[in-house]
Coordinates of C-alpha atoms in Angstrom, one line a residue:
M1 CA 0.0 0.0 0.0
A2 CA 1.6 3.2 -1.0
I3 CA 1.0 6.7 -2.5
D4 CA 3.1 7.1 -5.5
T5 CA 2.8 9.9 -8.2
V6 CA 1.1 13.0 -7.1
K7 CA 0.3 16.3 -9.0
L8 CA -0.6 19.4 -7.1
R9 CA -1.5 23.0 -8.0
S10 CA -0.6 25.8 -5.5
P11 CA -2.8 28.7 -4.6
S12 CA -1.7 32.1 -6.2
I13 CA 1.8 33.2 -5.3
D14 CA 3.2 36.7 -5.3
E15 CA 5.2 38.0 -8.2
G16 CA 8.5 38.0 -6.4
T17 CA 8.2 34.3 -5.6
A18 CA 7.0 33.5 -9.1
S19 CA 10.1 35.3 -10.6
F20 CA 12.4 33.5 -8.2
L21 CA 11.0 30.1 -9.1
E22 CA 11.1 30.9 -12.8
R23 CA 14.9 31.5 -12.4
Q24 CA 15.2 27.9 -11.3
C25 CA 13.5 26.7 -14.5
I26 CA 14.3 26.2 -18.1
L27 CA 12.8 28.6 -20.6
K28 CA 11.8 27.0 -24.0
Q29 CA 10.9 29.3 -26.8
G30 CA 9.5 28.9 -30.3
V31 CA 10.7 31.6 -32.6
E32 CA 9.7 32.6 -36.1
L33 CA 13.3 32.9 -37.6
S34 CA 12.3 35.2 -40.4
S35 CA 10.7 37.9 -38.1
G36 CA 12.1 37.1 -34.7
E37 CA 8.6 36.8 -33.3
I38 CA 8.3 34.6 -30.2
L39 CA 5.5 32.1 -31.0
Y40 CA 5.4 30.5 -27.6
E41 CA 7.2 30.2 -24.3
I42 CA 7.2 27.3 -21.9
T43 CA 8.8 27.4 -18.6
T44 CA 9.6 24.0 -17.0
G45 CA 11.9 22.8 -14.2
S46 CA 13.0 19.7 -12.4
L47 CA 14.8 19.1 -9.1
E48 CA 16.8 16.3 -8.0
G49 CA 15.1 14.5 -5.2
S50 CA 16.2 11.4 -3.3
W51 CA 18.4 9.2 -5.5
D52 CA 18.0 11.4 -8.6
S53 CA 14.2 10.9 -8.7
R54 CA 12.8 14.0 -10.4
I55 CA 10.4 16.6 -9.2
A56 CA 8.8 18.4 -12.0
F57 CA 7.4 21.9 -11.5
K58 CA 6.2 24.7 -13.7
V59 CA 5.2 28.3 -13.0
H60 CA 1.9 29.2 -14.8
R61 CA 0.6 32.7 -15.5
E62 CA -2.5 31.6 -17.5
D63 CA -5.4 29.5 -16.5
W64 CA -8.2 27.7 -18.4
V65 CA -11.7 29.2 -17.9
T66 CA -15.1 28.7 -19.6
D67 CA -16.4 31.6 -21.6
C68 CA -20.0 32.7 -22.0
N69 CA -20.3 30.3 -24.9
G70 CA -19.2 27.3 -22.9
K71 CA -15.8 27.1 -24.6
L72 CA -12.5 26.7 -22.8
Q73 CA -9.9 29.4 -23.2
Q74 CA -6.7 30.4 -21.5
V75 CA -6.7 33.9 -19.8
P76 CA -4.0 35.7 -17.8
C77 CA -4.1 35.1 -14.0
K78 CA -2.0 35.5 -10.9
P79 CA 1.0 33.2 -11.0
F80 CA 0.8 29.7 -9.5
V81 CA 2.9 26.5 -9.5
V82 CA 2.1 22.9 -10.5
V83 CA 4.3 20.3 -8.9
E84 CA 4.5 16.5 -9.8
A85 CA 6.6 13.8 -8.3
S86 CA 6.5 10.2 -6.9
Y87 CA 6.1 10.4 -3.1
H88 CA 7.4 6.9 -2.9
K89 CA 10.7 7.6 -4.7
F90 CA 11.0 11.1 -3.2
F91 CA 11.1 9.8 0.3
H92 CA 12.6 6.4 -0.1
G93 CA 14.5 6.5 -3.4
Q94 CA 12.7 3.5 -4.8
N95 CA 9.2 2.1 -5.0
I96 CA 9.8 -1.5 -4.4
Y97 CA 9.1 -1.5 -0.7
G98 CA 8.5 1.2 2.0
N99 CA 4.7 1.9 1.6
P100 CA 4.4 5.7 2.3
T101 CA 0.9 6.4 3.4
G102 CA -1.0 9.3 5.1
F103 CA -1.7 11.6 2.1
Q104 CA -2.1 14.9 4.0
E105 CA 1.0 14.6 6.1
L106 CA 3.1 13.3 3.2
S107 CA 2.0 16.3 1.1
R108 CA 2.8 18.8 3.9
L109 CA 6.3 17.2 4.2
F110 CA 6.8 17.1 0.4
I111 CA 5.9 20.7 -0.2
N112 CA 7.9 22.1 2.6
L113 CA 10.9 20.0 1.7
V114 CA 10.6 21.2 -2.0
G115 CA 10.5 24.8 -0.7
E116 CA 13.8 24.1 1.2
M117 CA 15.3 22.6 -1.9
L118 CA 14.4 25.5 -4.1
A119 CA 15.5 28.3 -1.7
D120 CA 19.1 29.5 -1.9
D121 CA 21.4 30.4 0.9
S122 CA 20.2 34.0 1.0
Y123 CA 16.9 32.7 2.5
S124 CA 16.6 32.3 6.3
A125 CA 15.1 29.1 7.8
I126 CA 11.7 30.8 8.3
E127 CA 11.8 32.1 4.7
K128 CA 12.6 28.7 3.3
A129 CA 9.7 27.2 5.3
N130 CA 7.3 29.8 3.9
L131 CA 8.6 30.0 0.3
L132 CA 5.7 28.0 -1.0
P133 CA 1.9 28.3 0.2
D134 CA 0.3 26.3 2.9
P135 CA 0.3 22.7 1.7
A136 CA -3.3 22.1 3.0
K137 CA -4.6 24.6 0.5
W138 CA -3.0 23.1 -2.7
E139 CA -5.4 21.5 -5.2
V140 CA -5.0 17.8 -6.0
R141 CA -4.9 17.0 -9.8
R142 CA -3.7 13.5 -9.7
V143 CA -3.0 10.7 -7.2
D144 CA -1.6 7.2 -7.8
W145 CA -2.4 4.5 -5.2
A146 CA -0.4 1.3 -5.6
E147 CA -0.3 -2.1 -3.9
M148 CA 2.5 -4.6 -4.1
F149 CA 2.1 -8.4 -3.8
R150 CA 4.5 -11.2 -3.1
L151 CA 4.4 -13.5 -6.1
S152 CA 7.0 -15.6 -7.7
P153 CA 8.0 -14.9 -11.3
E154 CA 6.3 -18.1 -12.4
A155 CA 3.1 -17.1 -10.6
Q156 CA 3.2 -13.7 -12.2
K157 CA 3.4 -15.2 -15.7
E158 CA 0.3 -17.4 -15.0
F159 CA -1.6 -14.4 -13.6
F160 CA -1.0 -12.4 -16.7
R161 CA -1.9 -15.3 -18.9
A162 CA -5.2 -15.5 -17.1
L163 CA -5.7 -11.7 -17.2
K164 CA -5.8 -11.8 -21.0
N165 CA -9.3 -13.3 -20.6
C166 CA -10.4 -10.2 -18.8
K167 CA -12.2 -7.3 -20.3
F168 CA -12.4 -3.8 -18.7
P169 CA -15.8 -2.3 -19.1
R170 CA -15.7 0.5 -21.8
R171 CA -11.9 0.4 -21.8
A172 CA -9.4 -1.1 -24.1
L173 CA -6.2 -2.9 -23.2
K174 CA -3.2 -0.9 -24.3
E175 CA -0.1 -2.6 -25.5
A176 CA 2.5 -2.9 -22.6
K177 CA 6.2 -3.1 -22.9
Y178 CA 6.6 -6.4 -21.0
D179 CA 4.8 -9.8 -21.1
T180 CA 4.1 -9.4 -17.4
A181 CA 2.2 -6.1 -17.7
V182 CA -1.2 -4.7 -18.6
H183 CA -2.3 -1.1 -19.0
F184 CA -5.9 0.1 -19.1
P185 CA -6.0 3.9 -19.8
G186 CA -9.2 5.9 -19.1
K187 CA -10.5 9.4 -18.7
F188 CA -11.2 9.0 -14.9
T189 CA -8.7 6.5 -13.9
T190 CA -5.8 4.5 -15.5
L191 CA -5.1 1.0 -14.2
R192 CA -1.7 -0.7 -14.4
I193 CA -0.6 -4.2 -13.3
Y194 CA 2.9 -5.3 -13.9
G195 CA 5.8 -7.5 -12.6
K196 CA 8.1 -5.1 -10.9
G197 CA 11.3 -6.9 -11.7
A198 CA 11.4 -6.1 -15.5
E199 CA 10.2 -2.5 -14.9
F200 CA 12.9 -1.8 -12.2
K201 CA 15.7 -3.3 -14.2
E202 CA 15.0 -1.0 -17.2
H203 CA 14.2 2.3 -15.5
D204 CA 15.7 2.3 -12.0
F205 CA 18.5 -0.2 -11.6
G206 CA 21.3 1.8 -13.3
R207 CA 20.1 5.1 -11.7
L208 CA 20.1 3.6 -8.2
R209 CA 23.5 2.1 -8.6
H210 CA 25.0 5.5 -9.6
S211 CA 23.2 7.2 -6.7
L212 CA 24.4 4.6 -4.2
V213 CA 28.0 5.1 -5.3
A214 CA 27.6 8.9 -4.9
Y215 CA 26.1 8.3 -1.4
A216 CA 28.9 6.0 -0.3
M217 CA 31.5 8.4 -1.4
R218 CA 30.0 11.4 0.4
Q219 CA 29.5 9.4 3.5
N220 CA 33.3 8.7 3.7
G221 CA 34.3 12.3 3.5
D222 CA 37.6 13.6 2.3
I223 CA 39.8 10.5 2.1
D224 CA 42.1 9.0 -0.5
Y225 CA 40.1 7.0 -2.9
D226 CA 42.6 4.2 -3.4
Q227 CA 41.8 1.0 -5.4
E228 CA 41.0 -1.0 -2.2
F229 CA 38.4 1.6 -1.0
G230 CA 36.9 1.7 -4.6
Q231 CA 36.5 -2.1 -4.6
R232 CA 34.7 -2.0 -1.1
V233 CA 32.4 0.7 -2.4
Y234 CA 31.5 -1.0 -5.6
G235 CA 31.1 -4.3 -3.7
W236 CA 28.6 -2.7 -1.3
V237 CA 26.7 -1.0 -4.2
E238 CA 26.6 -4.4 -6.1
K239 CA 25.1 -6.1 -2.9
K240 CA 22.5 -3.4 -2.3
S241 CA 21.3 -3.1 -5.9
N242 CA 21.2 -6.9 -6.6
A243 CA 19.2 -7.4 -3.4
L244 CA 16.6 -4.9 -4.6
Q245 CA 16.5 -6.5 -8.0
R246 CA 15.9 -9.9 -6.4
L247 CA 13.1 -8.3 -4.3
A248 CA 11.6 -6.7 -7.3
N249 CA 11.5 -9.9 -9.3
N250 CA 9.1 -11.4 -6.7
R251 CA 6.7 -8.4 -6.6
L252 CA 3.6 -7.8 -8.5
R253 CA 2.6 -4.2 -8.6
A254 CA -1.0 -2.9 -9.2
E255 CA -1.6 0.8 -9.6
V256 CA -4.7 3.0 -10.1
Q257 CA -4.0 6.5 -11.3
I258 CA -6.8 8.8 -10.2
N259 CA -6.9 11.5 -12.8
A260 CA -8.0 15.1 -12.5
D261 CA -11.4 14.4 -14.2
K262 CA -12.2 11.8 -11.5
L263 CA -11.3 14.1 -8.6
H264 CA -13.3 16.9 -10.2
H265 CA -16.3 14.6 -10.6
D266 CA -16.2 13.2 -7.1
F267 CA -15.9 16.7 -5.4
D268 CA -19.0 18.3 -7.2
G269 CA -17.3 20.1 -10.1
R270 CA -14.2 21.4 -8.2
Y271 CA -10.7 20.1 -7.5
P272 CA -10.3 18.9 -3.9
L273 CA -7.7 20.4 -1.6
V274 CA -4.9 18.3 0.0
S275 CA -6.8 18.7 3.3
E276 CA -9.9 16.9 1.8
I277 CA -8.1 13.7 0.5
D278 CA -7.5 10.8 2.8
D279 CA -6.2 7.3 2.4
D280 CA -9.6 5.7 2.7
Y281 CA -10.8 7.6 -0.4
L282 CA -7.8 6.4 -2.4
I283 CA -8.0 2.7 -1.2
N284 CA -11.7 2.6 -2.0
I285 CA -11.1 3.8 -5.6
F286 CA -8.3 1.3 -6.0
N287 CA -10.4 -1.7 -4.9
D288 CA -13.4 -0.5 -7.0
Q289 CA -11.3 -0.3 -10.1
M290 CA -9.6 -3.7 -9.5
F291 CA -13.0 -5.3 -9.0
K292 CA -14.3 -3.9 -12.2
L293 CA -11.4 -5.6 -14.0
L294 CA -11.4 -9.0 -12.1
R295 CA -15.1 -9.3 -11.3
E296 CA -14.2 -10.7 -7.8
G297 CA -13.5 -9.5 -4.3
R298 CA -16.9 -8.2 -3.2
S299 CA -18.5 -11.5 -2.3
A300 CA -18.5 -12.2 1.5
M301 CA -17.7 -15.9 0.6
E302 CA -14.3 -17.2 -0.3
T303 CA -13.7 -17.0 -4.0
V304 CA -13.6 -20.4 -5.8
R305 CA -12.1 -21.1 -9.2
T306 CA -11.5 -24.8 -9.6
C307 CA -14.0 -27.0 -11.6
N308 CA -15.2 -29.1 -8.5
Q309 CA -15.3 -26.0 -6.2
V310 CA -17.3 -24.0 -8.7
W311 CA -19.9 -26.8 -9.2
A312 CA -20.3 -27.2 -5.5
R313 CA -20.8 -23.5 -4.9
L314 CA -23.2 -23.0 -7.7
D315 CA -25.3 -26.0 -6.7
A316 CA -25.4 -24.7 -3.0
V317 CA -26.4 -21.2 -4.0
Y318 CA -28.8 -21.7 -7.0
G319 CA -29.8 -25.3 -7.0
D320 CA -29.1 -28.2 -9.4
K321 CA -30.9 -26.9 -12.4
T322 CA -29.4 -23.4 -12.5
A323 CA -26.1 -24.7 -11.4
K324 CA -25.8 -26.9 -14.5
S325 CA -26.4 -24.0 -16.9
L326 CA -24.1 -21.7 -15.1
H327 CA -21.3 -24.2 -14.7
S328 CA -21.4 -24.7 -18.5
F329 CA -21.2 -20.9 -19.0
W330 CA -18.3 -20.8 -16.5
V331 CA -16.3 -23.5 -18.3
T332 CA -16.4 -21.6 -21.5
L333 CA -15.6 -18.3 -19.8
A334 CA -12.6 -19.8 -17.9
G335 CA -11.3 -21.6 -21.0
Q336 CA -11.8 -19.0 -23.7
G337 CA -12.4 -15.6 -22.2
E338 CA -15.2 -13.0 -22.2
E339 CA -14.9 -12.0 -25.8
V340 CA -15.7 -15.5 -27.1
V341 CA -18.5 -16.0 -24.6
R342 CA -20.1 -12.6 -25.5
E343 CA -20.5 -13.8 -29.1
R344 CA -22.3 -16.9 -28.0
F345 CA -24.9 -15.4 -25.7
S346 CA -27.3 -12.5 -25.9
K347 CA -26.2 -9.4 -24.1
S348 CA -28.8 -9.7 -21.4
Q349 CA -28.0 -13.4 -20.8
F350 CA -24.3 -12.8 -20.7
Y351 CA -24.5 -10.0 -18.0
A352 CA -27.1 -11.9 -16.0
N353 CA -25.0 -15.1 -15.9
R354 CA -21.8 -13.2 -15.2
K355 CA -23.5 -11.4 -12.2
K356 CA -24.7 -14.7 -10.9
L357 CA -21.1 -16.0 -10.9
V358 CA -19.8 -12.9 -9.1
D359 CA -22.6 -12.9 -6.5
A360 CA -21.8 -16.6 -5.8
G361 CA -18.1 -15.8 -5.3
V362 CA -17.0 -17.6 -8.4
S363 CA -13.9 -16.6 -10.4
W364 CA -13.1 -17.6 -14.0
L365 CA -9.5 -16.2 -13.7
S366 CA -6.7 -18.7 -13.0
S367 CA -9.1 -21.6 -12.9
D368 CA -8.1 -25.2 -13.5
V369 CA -9.8 -25.0 -17.0
F370 CA -7.2 -24.5 -19.7
I371 CA -7.1 -25.3 -23.3
V372 CA -3.8 -27.0 -22.6
P373 CA -3.8 -28.4 -19.1
Q374 CA -0.8 -27.4 -16.9
E375 CA 0.4 -27.1 -13.3
T376 CA -0.2 -23.7 -11.7
A377 CA 2.2 -21.7 -9.5
L378 CA -0.4 -19.0 -9.0
P379 CA -2.2 -19.3 -5.5
L380 CA -5.7 -20.2 -6.1
D381 CA -7.0 -17.5 -3.8
F382 CA -4.8 -14.6 -5.1
K383 CA -6.5 -11.4 -6.1
P384 CA -4.8 -8.0 -6.3
L385 CA -7.0 -6.3 -3.8
S386 CA -6.1 -4.6 -0.5
A387 CA -7.4 -7.6 1.5
D388 CA -5.2 -10.2 -0.1
P389 CA -2.8 -11.9 2.4
R390 CA 0.2 -11.5 0.0
R391 CA -0.1 -7.7 0.0
C392 CA 3.2 -6.1 1.1
V393 CA 2.9 -3.7 4.0
G394 CA 6.5 -3.4 5.4
K395 CA 7.9 0.0 6.1
V396 CA 11.4 1.3 5.5
S397 CA 13.3 1.0 8.8
A398 CA 14.6 4.1 10.5
N399 CA 18.3 3.2 9.9
S400 CA 17.9 2.1 6.3
I401 CA 19.8 3.6 3.5
F402 CA 16.4 4.2 1.8
N403 CA 15.2 6.4 4.7
F404 CA 17.5 9.3 3.8
C405 CA 16.1 12.8 4.1
P406 CA 15.6 14.1 0.6
V407 CA 16.9 17.6 1.5
E408 CA 20.1 16.2 3.0
Q409 CA 20.5 14.0 -0.1
Y410 CA 19.8 17.0 -2.3
G411 CA 22.5 19.0 -0.4
L412 CA 25.1 16.2 -0.9
R413 CA 24.5 16.0 -4.6
K414 CA 24.6 19.8 -5.1
A415 CA 28.0 19.8 -3.3
A416 CA 29.4 17.0 -5.5

C-alpha cells in the first residue's frame, strides 16, 4: 500500500516568488526565424530528489476558464505553480518497498521540503519554510495508489496469462512493454498491473547504482580513494542493488492512477484540496477499479475457481438446475475468455449469468480450466486487492539507506 505519483496545484503566489521560481526553471521558446517573433514560451523545471528521482514543477501565468459560450480558453491570471513527483521515490529513493501512506501529512512534508530545496542560501530558515503556500490549500490534480504483492516470477506469468481473458468495461487494453504487464488507460482512472522486476531493471536499476556510489563516497568524506576503497564501495553497491532486483523480481505491482477528471467529478465540479483527501478515499477507488477488471472481491464468501469447487458453490447457491447451466457458462468463460462468450450469448443473458457467478463468489480467472492443461504456480485465492494476504505492508526502517532525508541528499548531490 503506497501513495506514488502526485500532481498538485498551488494557490496564487506573489510576483517575487514566481520570478524566483522561474529562475530555477528552463525557458523553452518557439521563434519565427524570419521575423524574430516569439511564438510561444514554456517554462519548466526539475529538481533532483532522493536518489535522482525527479520533481517536475512549472510556473503558470495563465489558466483555463469557460467563456460565456461554454468554450474553454486560456486567460492571464496571478501566478501559480504545478508540482508533480513520486512520493514513494522522493522519500525512499525507490518504490519496491516502503509503503508511504498518510496523504495529507506526506503532502505537507513534500511541499515544505521542495521549498527548502528551491531556496538558496540567502533565505533564512523561516523564509525557506514559507517559500511555498500552505500545503493544505493546494489543489490535488492526480494521485496514484499502488499495492505490491508477493508473487514468484512463475506465478506472475500465470496471472498475466489468465488476465488476458479479462475485459475492462468500456476500456481497451493498451499494448504494454513487457509480457508481465497490462495497461488500461481511461479518462477518470488508469489501471496498471505489472511485474516489478522487469520495470525496475529497465528504468531504475542503473540510476540507483549510480546514486548509491555517490552516497557512499559522500559518507566517507575527504579520504584518499585508493583502489581498495573503490572495490569496497562497488562491492557494497553491487550487494544493495542486486538485493533490490531480487526483491523486485518477486513483486507484482498494481496501480490505479486517479486523474483530474475523476477528482473533479467526485468533489462536485471542483478540484479537492490536500486537506480533503485521505487514504480511505484512495483505497476505495483502488479496490473498486480492480473489482471492475477482475469481477471478484466483493463477495462475502471465499472465491472459488476450480471446476469441482465452482460446481459445489453454484449448486449450493442456486440449486441443481441453474447450477448446470451456469457451470457450462463458467467453463467456456474460464477456458476461452469473455470476448468469445459474448458472441455466443445475448447481451442480457451474458450479463445476467456473469452477475450470478460474481454474486456466488465464483472466479473464472486462474481456474483449472485450460485449453492445454498445466500445473499452476499461482495461488488459487490470489486477487490483487487490499485484503489479499500477499499484500506487502512493510515499512522502511529508521536506519535504512532508503530512509535518507531528501533535503540532505539533495545537499550532498549539489555539493558534488
